[in-house]
Tab-separated table of C-alpha atoms in Angstrom:
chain	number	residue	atom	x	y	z
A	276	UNK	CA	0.000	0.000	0.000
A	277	UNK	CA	1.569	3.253	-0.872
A	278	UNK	CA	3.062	5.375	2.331
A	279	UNK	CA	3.807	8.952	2.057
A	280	UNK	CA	7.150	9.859	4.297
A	281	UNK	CA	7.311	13.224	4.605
A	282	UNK	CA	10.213	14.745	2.471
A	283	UNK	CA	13.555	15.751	4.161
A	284	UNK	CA	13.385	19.847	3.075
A	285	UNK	CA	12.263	23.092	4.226
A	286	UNK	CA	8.708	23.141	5.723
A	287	UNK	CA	6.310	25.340	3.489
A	288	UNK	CA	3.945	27.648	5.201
A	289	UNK	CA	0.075	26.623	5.244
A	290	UNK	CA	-1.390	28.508	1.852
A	291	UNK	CA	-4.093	30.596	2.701
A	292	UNK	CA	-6.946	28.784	1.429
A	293	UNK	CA	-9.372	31.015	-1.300
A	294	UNK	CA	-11.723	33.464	-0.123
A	295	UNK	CA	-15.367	32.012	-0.400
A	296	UNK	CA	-18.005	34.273	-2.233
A	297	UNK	CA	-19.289	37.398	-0.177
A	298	UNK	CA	-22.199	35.659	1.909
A	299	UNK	CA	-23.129	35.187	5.091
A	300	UNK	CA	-20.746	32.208	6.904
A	301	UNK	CA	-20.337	32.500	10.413
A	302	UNK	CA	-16.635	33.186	11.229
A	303	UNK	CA	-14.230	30.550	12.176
A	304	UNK	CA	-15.644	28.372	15.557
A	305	UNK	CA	-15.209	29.566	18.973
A	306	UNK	CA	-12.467	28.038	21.055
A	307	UNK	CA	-12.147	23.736	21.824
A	308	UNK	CA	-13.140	21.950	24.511
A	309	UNK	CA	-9.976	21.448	27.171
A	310	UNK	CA	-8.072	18.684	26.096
A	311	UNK	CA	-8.629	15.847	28.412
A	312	UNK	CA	-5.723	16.091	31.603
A	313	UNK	CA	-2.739	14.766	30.739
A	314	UNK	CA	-3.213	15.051	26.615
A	315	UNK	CA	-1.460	17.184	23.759
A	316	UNK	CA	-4.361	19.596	22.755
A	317	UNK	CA	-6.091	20.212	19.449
A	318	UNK	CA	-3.965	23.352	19.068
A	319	UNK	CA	-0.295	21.552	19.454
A	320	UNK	CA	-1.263	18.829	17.016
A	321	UNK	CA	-2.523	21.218	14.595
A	322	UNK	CA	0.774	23.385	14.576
A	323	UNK	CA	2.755	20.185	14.087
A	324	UNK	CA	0.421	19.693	11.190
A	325	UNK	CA	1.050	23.297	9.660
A	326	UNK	CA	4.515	21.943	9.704
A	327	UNK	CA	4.246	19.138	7.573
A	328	UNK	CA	1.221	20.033	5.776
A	329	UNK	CA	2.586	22.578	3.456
A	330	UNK	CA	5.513	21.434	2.512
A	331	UNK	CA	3.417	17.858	1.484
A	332	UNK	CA	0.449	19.921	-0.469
A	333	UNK	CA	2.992	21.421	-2.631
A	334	UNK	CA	5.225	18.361	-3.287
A	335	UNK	CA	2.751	15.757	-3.403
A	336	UNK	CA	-0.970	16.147	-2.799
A	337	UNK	CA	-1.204	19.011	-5.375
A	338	UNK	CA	0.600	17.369	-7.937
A	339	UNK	CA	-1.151	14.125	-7.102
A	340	UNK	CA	-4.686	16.114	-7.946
A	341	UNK	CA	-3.820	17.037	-10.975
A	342	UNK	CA	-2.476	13.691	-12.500
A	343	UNK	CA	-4.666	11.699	-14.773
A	344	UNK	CA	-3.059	8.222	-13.341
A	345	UNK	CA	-5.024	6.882	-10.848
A	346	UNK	CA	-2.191	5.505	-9.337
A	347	UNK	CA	-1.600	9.087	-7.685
A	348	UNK	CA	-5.053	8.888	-6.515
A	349	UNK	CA	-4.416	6.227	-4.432
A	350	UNK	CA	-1.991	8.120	-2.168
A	351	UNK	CA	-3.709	11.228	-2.420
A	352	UNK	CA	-5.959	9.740	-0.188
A	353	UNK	CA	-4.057	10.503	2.959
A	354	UNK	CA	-4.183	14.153	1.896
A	355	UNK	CA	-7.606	14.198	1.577
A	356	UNK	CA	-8.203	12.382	4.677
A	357	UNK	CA	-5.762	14.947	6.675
A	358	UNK	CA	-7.351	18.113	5.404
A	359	UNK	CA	-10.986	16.231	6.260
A	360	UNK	CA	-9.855	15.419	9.761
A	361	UNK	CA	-7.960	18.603	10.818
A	362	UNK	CA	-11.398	20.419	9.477
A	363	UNK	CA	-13.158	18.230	11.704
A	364	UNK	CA	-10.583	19.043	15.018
A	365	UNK	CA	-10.891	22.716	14.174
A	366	UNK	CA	-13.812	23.716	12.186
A	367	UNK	CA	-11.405	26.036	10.532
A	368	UNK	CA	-12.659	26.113	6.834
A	369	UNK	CA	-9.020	26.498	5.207
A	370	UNK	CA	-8.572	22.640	5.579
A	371	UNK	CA	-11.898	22.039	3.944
A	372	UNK	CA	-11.493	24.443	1.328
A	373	UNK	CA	-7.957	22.435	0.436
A	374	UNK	CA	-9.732	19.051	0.433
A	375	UNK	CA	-11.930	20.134	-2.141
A	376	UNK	CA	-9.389	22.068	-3.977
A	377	UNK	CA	-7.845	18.404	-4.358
A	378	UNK	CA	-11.128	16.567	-5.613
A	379	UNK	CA	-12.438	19.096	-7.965
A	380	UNK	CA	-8.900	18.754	-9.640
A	381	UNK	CA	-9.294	14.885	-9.670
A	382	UNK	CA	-13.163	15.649	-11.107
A	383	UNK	CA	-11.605	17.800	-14.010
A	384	UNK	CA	-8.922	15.614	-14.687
A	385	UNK	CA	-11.650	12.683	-15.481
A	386	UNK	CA	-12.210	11.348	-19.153
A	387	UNK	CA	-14.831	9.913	-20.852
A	388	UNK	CA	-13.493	5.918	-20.833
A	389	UNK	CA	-14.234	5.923	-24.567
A	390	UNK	CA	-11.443	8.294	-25.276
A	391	UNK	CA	-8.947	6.120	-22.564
A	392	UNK	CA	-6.859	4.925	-25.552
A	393	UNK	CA	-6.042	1.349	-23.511
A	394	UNK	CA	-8.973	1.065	-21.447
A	395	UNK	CA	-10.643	-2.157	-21.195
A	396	UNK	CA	-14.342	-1.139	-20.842
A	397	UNK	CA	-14.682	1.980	-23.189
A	398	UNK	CA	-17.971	3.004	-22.201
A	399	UNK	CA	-19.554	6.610	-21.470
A	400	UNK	CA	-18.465	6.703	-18.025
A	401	UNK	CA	-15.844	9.292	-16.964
A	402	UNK	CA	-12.843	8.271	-15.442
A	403	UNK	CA	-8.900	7.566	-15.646
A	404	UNK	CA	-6.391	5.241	-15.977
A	405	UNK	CA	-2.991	4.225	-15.024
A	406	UNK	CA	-0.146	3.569	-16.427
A	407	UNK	CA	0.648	0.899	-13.338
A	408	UNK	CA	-1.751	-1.235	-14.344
A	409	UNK	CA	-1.232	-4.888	-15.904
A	410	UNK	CA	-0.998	-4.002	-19.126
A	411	UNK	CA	-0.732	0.064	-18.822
A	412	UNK	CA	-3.502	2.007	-19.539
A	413	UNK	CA	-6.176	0.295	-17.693
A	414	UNK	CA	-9.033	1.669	-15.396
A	415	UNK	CA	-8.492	0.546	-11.895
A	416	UNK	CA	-10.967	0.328	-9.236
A	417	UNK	CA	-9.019	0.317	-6.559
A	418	UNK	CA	-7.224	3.212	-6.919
A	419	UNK	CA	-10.267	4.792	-7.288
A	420	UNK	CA	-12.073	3.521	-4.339
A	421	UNK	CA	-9.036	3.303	-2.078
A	422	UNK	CA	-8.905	7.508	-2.691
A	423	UNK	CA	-12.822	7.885	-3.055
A	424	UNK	CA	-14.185	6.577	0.742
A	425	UNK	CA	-12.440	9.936	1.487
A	426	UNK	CA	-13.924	12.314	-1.035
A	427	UNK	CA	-17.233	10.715	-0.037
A	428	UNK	CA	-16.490	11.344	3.747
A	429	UNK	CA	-15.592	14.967	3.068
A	430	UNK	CA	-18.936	15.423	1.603
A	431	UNK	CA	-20.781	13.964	4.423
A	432	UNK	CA	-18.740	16.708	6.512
A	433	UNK	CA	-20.609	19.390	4.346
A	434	UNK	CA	-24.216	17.809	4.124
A	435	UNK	CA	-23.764	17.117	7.946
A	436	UNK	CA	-22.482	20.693	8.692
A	437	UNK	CA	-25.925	22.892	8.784
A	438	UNK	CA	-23.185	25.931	8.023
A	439	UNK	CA	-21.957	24.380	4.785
A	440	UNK	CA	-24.742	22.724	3.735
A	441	UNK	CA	-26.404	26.568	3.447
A	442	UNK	CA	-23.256	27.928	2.060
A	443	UNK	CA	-24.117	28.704	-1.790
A	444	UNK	CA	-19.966	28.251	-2.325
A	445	UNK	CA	-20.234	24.937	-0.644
A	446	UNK	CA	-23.826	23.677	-1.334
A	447	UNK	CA	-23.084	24.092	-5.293
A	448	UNK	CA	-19.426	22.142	-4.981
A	449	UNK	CA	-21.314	19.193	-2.721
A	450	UNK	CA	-23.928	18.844	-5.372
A	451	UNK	CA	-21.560	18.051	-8.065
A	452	UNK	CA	-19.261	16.186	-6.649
A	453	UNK	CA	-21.708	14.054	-5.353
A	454	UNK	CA	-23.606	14.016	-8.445
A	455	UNK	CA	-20.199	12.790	-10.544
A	456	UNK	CA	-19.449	10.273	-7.391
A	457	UNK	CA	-23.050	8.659	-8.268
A	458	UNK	CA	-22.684	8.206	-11.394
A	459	UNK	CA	-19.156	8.026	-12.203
A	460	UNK	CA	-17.844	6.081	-8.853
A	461	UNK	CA	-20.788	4.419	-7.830
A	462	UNK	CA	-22.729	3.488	-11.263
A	463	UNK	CA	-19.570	3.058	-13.419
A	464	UNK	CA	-17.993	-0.100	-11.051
A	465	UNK	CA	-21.663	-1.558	-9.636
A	466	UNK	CA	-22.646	-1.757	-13.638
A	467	UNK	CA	-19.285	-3.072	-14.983
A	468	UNK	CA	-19.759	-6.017	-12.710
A	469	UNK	CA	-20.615	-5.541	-8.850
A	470	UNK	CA	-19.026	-9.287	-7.915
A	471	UNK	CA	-15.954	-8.273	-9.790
A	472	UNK	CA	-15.372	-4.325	-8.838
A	473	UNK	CA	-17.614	-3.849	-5.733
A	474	UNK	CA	-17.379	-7.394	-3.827
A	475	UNK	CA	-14.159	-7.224	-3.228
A	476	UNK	CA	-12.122	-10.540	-2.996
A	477	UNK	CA	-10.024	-9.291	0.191
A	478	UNK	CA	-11.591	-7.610	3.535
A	479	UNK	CA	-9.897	-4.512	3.115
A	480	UNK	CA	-11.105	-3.942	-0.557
A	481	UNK	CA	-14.790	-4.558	-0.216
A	482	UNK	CA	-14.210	-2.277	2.882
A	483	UNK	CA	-13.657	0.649	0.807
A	484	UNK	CA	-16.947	0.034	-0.819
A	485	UNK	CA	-19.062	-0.476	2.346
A	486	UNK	CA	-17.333	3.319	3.836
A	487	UNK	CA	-18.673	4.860	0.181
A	488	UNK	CA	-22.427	3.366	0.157
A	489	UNK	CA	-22.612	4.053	3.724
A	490	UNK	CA	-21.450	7.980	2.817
A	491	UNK	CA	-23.716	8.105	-0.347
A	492	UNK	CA	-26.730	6.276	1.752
A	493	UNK	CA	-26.724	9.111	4.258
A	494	UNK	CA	-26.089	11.827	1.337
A	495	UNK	CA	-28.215	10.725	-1.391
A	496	UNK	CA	-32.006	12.092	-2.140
A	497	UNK	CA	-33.079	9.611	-4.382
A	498	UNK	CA	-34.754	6.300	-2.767
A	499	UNK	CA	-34.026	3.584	-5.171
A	500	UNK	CA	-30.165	4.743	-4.803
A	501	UNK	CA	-30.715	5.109	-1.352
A	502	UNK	CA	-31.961	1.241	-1.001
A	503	UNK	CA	-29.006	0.079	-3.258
A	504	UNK	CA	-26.495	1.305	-0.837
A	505	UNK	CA	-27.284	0.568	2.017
A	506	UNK	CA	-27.599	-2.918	-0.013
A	507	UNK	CA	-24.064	-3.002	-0.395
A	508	UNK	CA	-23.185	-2.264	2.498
A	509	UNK	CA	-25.467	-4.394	4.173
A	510	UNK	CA	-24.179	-7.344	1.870
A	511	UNK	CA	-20.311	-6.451	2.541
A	512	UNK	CA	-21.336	-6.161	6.454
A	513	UNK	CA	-23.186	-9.534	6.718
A	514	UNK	CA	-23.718	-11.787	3.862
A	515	UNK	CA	-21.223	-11.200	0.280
A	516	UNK	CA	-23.327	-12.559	-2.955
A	517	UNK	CA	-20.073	-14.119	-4.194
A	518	UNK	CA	-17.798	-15.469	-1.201
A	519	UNK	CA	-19.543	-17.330	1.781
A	520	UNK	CA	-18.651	-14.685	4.216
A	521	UNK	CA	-19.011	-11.209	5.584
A	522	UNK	CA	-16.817	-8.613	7.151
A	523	UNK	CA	-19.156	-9.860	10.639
A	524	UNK	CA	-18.229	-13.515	9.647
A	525	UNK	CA	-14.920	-12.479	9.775
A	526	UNK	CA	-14.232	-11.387	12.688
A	527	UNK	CA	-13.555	-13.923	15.797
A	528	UNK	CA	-12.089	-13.695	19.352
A	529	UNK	CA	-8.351	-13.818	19.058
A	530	UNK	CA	-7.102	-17.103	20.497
A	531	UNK	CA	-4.499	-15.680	22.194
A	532	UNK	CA	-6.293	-12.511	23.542
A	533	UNK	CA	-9.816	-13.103	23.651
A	534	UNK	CA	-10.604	-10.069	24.167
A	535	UNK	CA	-9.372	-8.884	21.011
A	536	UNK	CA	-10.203	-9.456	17.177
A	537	UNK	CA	-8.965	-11.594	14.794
A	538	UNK	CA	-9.667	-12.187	11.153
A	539	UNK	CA	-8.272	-13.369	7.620
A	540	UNK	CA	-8.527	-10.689	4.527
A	541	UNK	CA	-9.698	-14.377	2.259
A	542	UNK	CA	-13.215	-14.504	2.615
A	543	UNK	CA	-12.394	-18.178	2.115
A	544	UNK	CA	-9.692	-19.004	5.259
A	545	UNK	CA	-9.920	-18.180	8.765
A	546	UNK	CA	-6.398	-19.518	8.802
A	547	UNK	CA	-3.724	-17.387	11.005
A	548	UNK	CA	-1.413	-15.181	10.810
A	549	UNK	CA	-4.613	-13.397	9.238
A	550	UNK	CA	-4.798	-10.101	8.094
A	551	UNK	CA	-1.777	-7.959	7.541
A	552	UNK	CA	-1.840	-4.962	9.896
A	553	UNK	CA	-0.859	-2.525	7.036
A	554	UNK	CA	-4.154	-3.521	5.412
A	555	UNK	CA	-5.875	-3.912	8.473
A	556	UNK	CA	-6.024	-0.373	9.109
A	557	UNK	CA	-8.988	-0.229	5.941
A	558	UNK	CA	-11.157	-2.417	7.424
A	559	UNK	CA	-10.796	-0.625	10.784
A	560	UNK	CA	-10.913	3.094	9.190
A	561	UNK	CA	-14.373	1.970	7.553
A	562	UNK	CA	-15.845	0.379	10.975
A	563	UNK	CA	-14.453	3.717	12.996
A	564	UNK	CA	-17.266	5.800	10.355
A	565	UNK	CA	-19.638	3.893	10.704
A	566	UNK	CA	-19.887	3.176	14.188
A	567	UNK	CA	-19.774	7.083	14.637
A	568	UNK	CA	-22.717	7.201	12.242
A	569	UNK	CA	-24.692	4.596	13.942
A	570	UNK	CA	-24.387	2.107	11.407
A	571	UNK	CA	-24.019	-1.880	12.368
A	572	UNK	CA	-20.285	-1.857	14.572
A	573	UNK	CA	-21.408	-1.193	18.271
A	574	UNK	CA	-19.165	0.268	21.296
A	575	UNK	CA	-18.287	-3.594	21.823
A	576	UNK	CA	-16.992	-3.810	18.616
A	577	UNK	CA	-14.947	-0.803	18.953
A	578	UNK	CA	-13.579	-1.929	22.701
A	579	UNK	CA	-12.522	-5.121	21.066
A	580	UNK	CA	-10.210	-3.479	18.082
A	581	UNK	CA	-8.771	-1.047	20.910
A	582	UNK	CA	-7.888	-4.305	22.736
A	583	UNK	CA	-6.662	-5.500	19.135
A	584	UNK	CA	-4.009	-2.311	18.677
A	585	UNK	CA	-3.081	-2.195	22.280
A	586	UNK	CA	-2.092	-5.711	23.001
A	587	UNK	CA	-1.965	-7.508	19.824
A	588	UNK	CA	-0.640	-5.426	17.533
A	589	UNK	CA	1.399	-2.966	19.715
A	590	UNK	CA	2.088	-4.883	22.947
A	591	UNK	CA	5.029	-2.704	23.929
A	592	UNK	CA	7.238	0.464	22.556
A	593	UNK	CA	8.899	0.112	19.527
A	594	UNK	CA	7.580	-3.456	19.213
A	595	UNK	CA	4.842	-3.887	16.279
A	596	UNK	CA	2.806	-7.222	14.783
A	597	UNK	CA	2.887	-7.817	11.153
A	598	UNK	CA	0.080	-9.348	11.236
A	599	UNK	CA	-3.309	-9.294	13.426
A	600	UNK	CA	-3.136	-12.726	15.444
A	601	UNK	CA	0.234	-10.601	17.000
A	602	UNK	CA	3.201	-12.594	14.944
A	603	UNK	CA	5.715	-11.298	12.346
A	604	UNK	CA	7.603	-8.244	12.412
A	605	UNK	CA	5.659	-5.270	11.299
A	606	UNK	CA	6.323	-1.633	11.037
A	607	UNK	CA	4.170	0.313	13.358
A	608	UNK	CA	1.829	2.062	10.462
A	609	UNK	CA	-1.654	2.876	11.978
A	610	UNK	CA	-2.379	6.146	10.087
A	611	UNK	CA	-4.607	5.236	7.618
A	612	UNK	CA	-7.116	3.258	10.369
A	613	UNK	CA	-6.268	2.168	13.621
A	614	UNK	CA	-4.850	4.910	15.446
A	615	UNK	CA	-8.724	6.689	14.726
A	616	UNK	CA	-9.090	4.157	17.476
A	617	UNK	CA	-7.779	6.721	19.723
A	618	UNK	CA	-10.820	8.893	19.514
A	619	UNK	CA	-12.229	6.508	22.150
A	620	UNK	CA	-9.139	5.539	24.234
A	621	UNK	CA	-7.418	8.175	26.654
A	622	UNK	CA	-4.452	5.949	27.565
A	623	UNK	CA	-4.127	4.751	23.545
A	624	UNK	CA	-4.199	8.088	22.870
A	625	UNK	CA	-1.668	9.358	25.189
A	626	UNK	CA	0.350	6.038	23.521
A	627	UNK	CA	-0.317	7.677	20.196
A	628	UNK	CA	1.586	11.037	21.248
A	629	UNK	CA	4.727	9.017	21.845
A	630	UNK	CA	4.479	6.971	18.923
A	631	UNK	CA	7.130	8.054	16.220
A	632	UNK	CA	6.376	6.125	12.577
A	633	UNK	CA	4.624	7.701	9.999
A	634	UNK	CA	4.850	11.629	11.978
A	635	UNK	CA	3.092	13.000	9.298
A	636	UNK	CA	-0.295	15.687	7.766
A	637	UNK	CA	-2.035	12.615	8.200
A	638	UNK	CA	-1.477	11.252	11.596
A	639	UNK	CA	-0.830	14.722	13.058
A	640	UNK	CA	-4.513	15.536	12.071
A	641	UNK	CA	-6.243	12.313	13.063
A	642	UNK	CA	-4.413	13.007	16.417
A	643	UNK	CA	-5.880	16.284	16.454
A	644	UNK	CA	-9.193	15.025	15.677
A	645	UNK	CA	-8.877	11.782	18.525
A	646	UNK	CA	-8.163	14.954	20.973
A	647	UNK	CA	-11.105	16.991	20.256
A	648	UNK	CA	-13.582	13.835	20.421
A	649	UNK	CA	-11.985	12.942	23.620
A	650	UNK	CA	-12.649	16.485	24.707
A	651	UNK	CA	-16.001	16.597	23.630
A	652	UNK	CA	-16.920	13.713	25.407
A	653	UNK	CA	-15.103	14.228	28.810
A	654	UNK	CA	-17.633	17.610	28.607
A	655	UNK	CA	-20.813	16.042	27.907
């Protein structure tokens, strides 16, 4: 899976984002919560972000936007997902406004598949291909999808934000973008073959398409589309039409740690070592969204993958799993999924602060955001 290491030069300033049209938008939000006692507030994590942030949205996430490989999409995700979450720990619109700078580049990037000189379906949908692909030139879903559950989570930050939602800047870039997400995302890989694009034949894959129809099921206005995904995501959740499993059939006590998870990424094998932890952050980024939306993965669940990263995966400093029953030598890489887990764990969080691979935009933000859920909550 592609990992972005921040680059070894001179940090870049934060660009000031655009100005939005003249209209009336409340000012930037009033001040955070206290940081639970003991924890690195919002404010800390977001200067550490400024830090790396800048110098990563010139060097990579820009020029990742505007690429028509889809390759680059894949690890433009992480930008995307940054920008999202330090929006989220803030409310500070700059972030937002640079996570949709990044998808309406990707949107006008996209070309009809028909003019894709090497593309394999060559239909009327709009999209892109890669020249990674075996042979070049293909369309790819999973670069798509793998960069998409985040485009479709920053527009459920907008339609859930009353603020945006009213915003005539905002409201006509969320109607778009989920308009070409429908049709082009959503439509273009459930019509080219759902078992073969959309039911994934690995855990983390068919993940990435349960986090989108959940986003597009709490988004959409339209009923039949409405009923479709929460189909899919019902189907990925508890019963695949093409594998004799389920992300819930998956998932088992761990026999050495029963109070933690375990599970294989072959729908076909509950064989150990299991999943690889570098993938198993997917899966557990997709259950983290939708258990804070309400959606099938309960506070058990979520105790049980804490119990997963804290003694499975990470039973000591310095000392990581490579894989989820806790054997193999791995690399300590939770920023793509499970160190969101902190958002519900004081002590993993105050683990997290000390934590030193992968110290950059994106776990400095999803650090930030951990801290101001935590903060919200020790208030309530």
């Amino acid at each position: 899976m592609g990992r972005i290491e921040s680059p070894e030069t001179q940090a870049l300033p934060m660009e000031p984002a655009a100005a939005p049209e003249a209209e009336a938008l409340p000012p930037n939000p009033p001040a955070l919560p206290p940081a639970p006692a003991g924890l690195r507030p919002v404010a800390v994590w977001e200067e550490m972000f400024q830090q790396s942030g800048g110098r990563e949205h010139l060097q990579t996430f820009l020029p990742w936007s505007n690429s028509r490989d889809s390759w680059d999409f894949y690890n433009l995700a992480y930008g995307l997902d940054a920008n999202t979450a330090m929006y989220r720990a803030t409310g500070k619109r700059a972030y937002l406004d640079r996570a949709l700078l990044y998808v309406n580049n990707l949107v006008a990037s996209a070309r009809v598949s028909s003019s894709l000189p090497r593309s394999q379906f060559r239909d009327g949908y709009l999209g892109w291909s890669s020249s990674l692909s075996s042979p070049a030139g293909q369309e790819v879903p999973l670069y798509e999808t793998y960069c998409w559950r985040y485009v479709t989570r920053m527009l459920r930050v907008i339609r859930e934000t009353p603020d945006l939602y009213a915003s005539a800047t905002y409201r006509k870039q969320y109607d778009r973008l989920l308009a070409f997400t429908e049709r082009n995302i959503f439509d273009k890989w459930f019509q080219r073959g759902a078992n073969d694009f959309v039911y994934r034949n690995r855990t983390h894959m068919a993940a990435h398409w349960a986090f989108i129809a959940m986003d597009l099921s709490r988004m959409t206005n339209d009923p039949a589309r409405k009923a479709r995904y929460l189909e899919v995501f019902d189907n990925i959740n508890h019963g695949m039409p093409n594998f004799p499993s389920s992300l819930r059939d998956k998932l088992s006590p761990n026999p050495d740690h029963p109070a933690a998870w375990f599970w294989n990424d072959k729908w076909d094998t509950d064989v150990q070592p299991g999943q690889d932890v570098a993938h198993a952050n997917n899966v557990v980024a997709f259950i983290v969204e939708a258990h804070d939306a309400g959606m099938e993965w309960t506070d058990a669940d979520i105790r049980r993958f804490v119990v997963t990263l804290n003694t499975v995966i990470w039973p000591s400093p310095r000392v990581y799993a490579e894989f989820v029953d806790g054997t193999g030598q791995g690399d300590g890489w939770f920023n793509d999924g499970l160190m969101k887990l902190g958002r519900y764990d004081v002590n993993l969080q105050r683990r997290l602060e000390q934590h030193r691979v992968g110290q950059n935009s994106q776990f400095f933000a999803n650090a930030a955001l951990n801290v101001r859920i935590l903060s919200e909550q020790a208030v309530q």
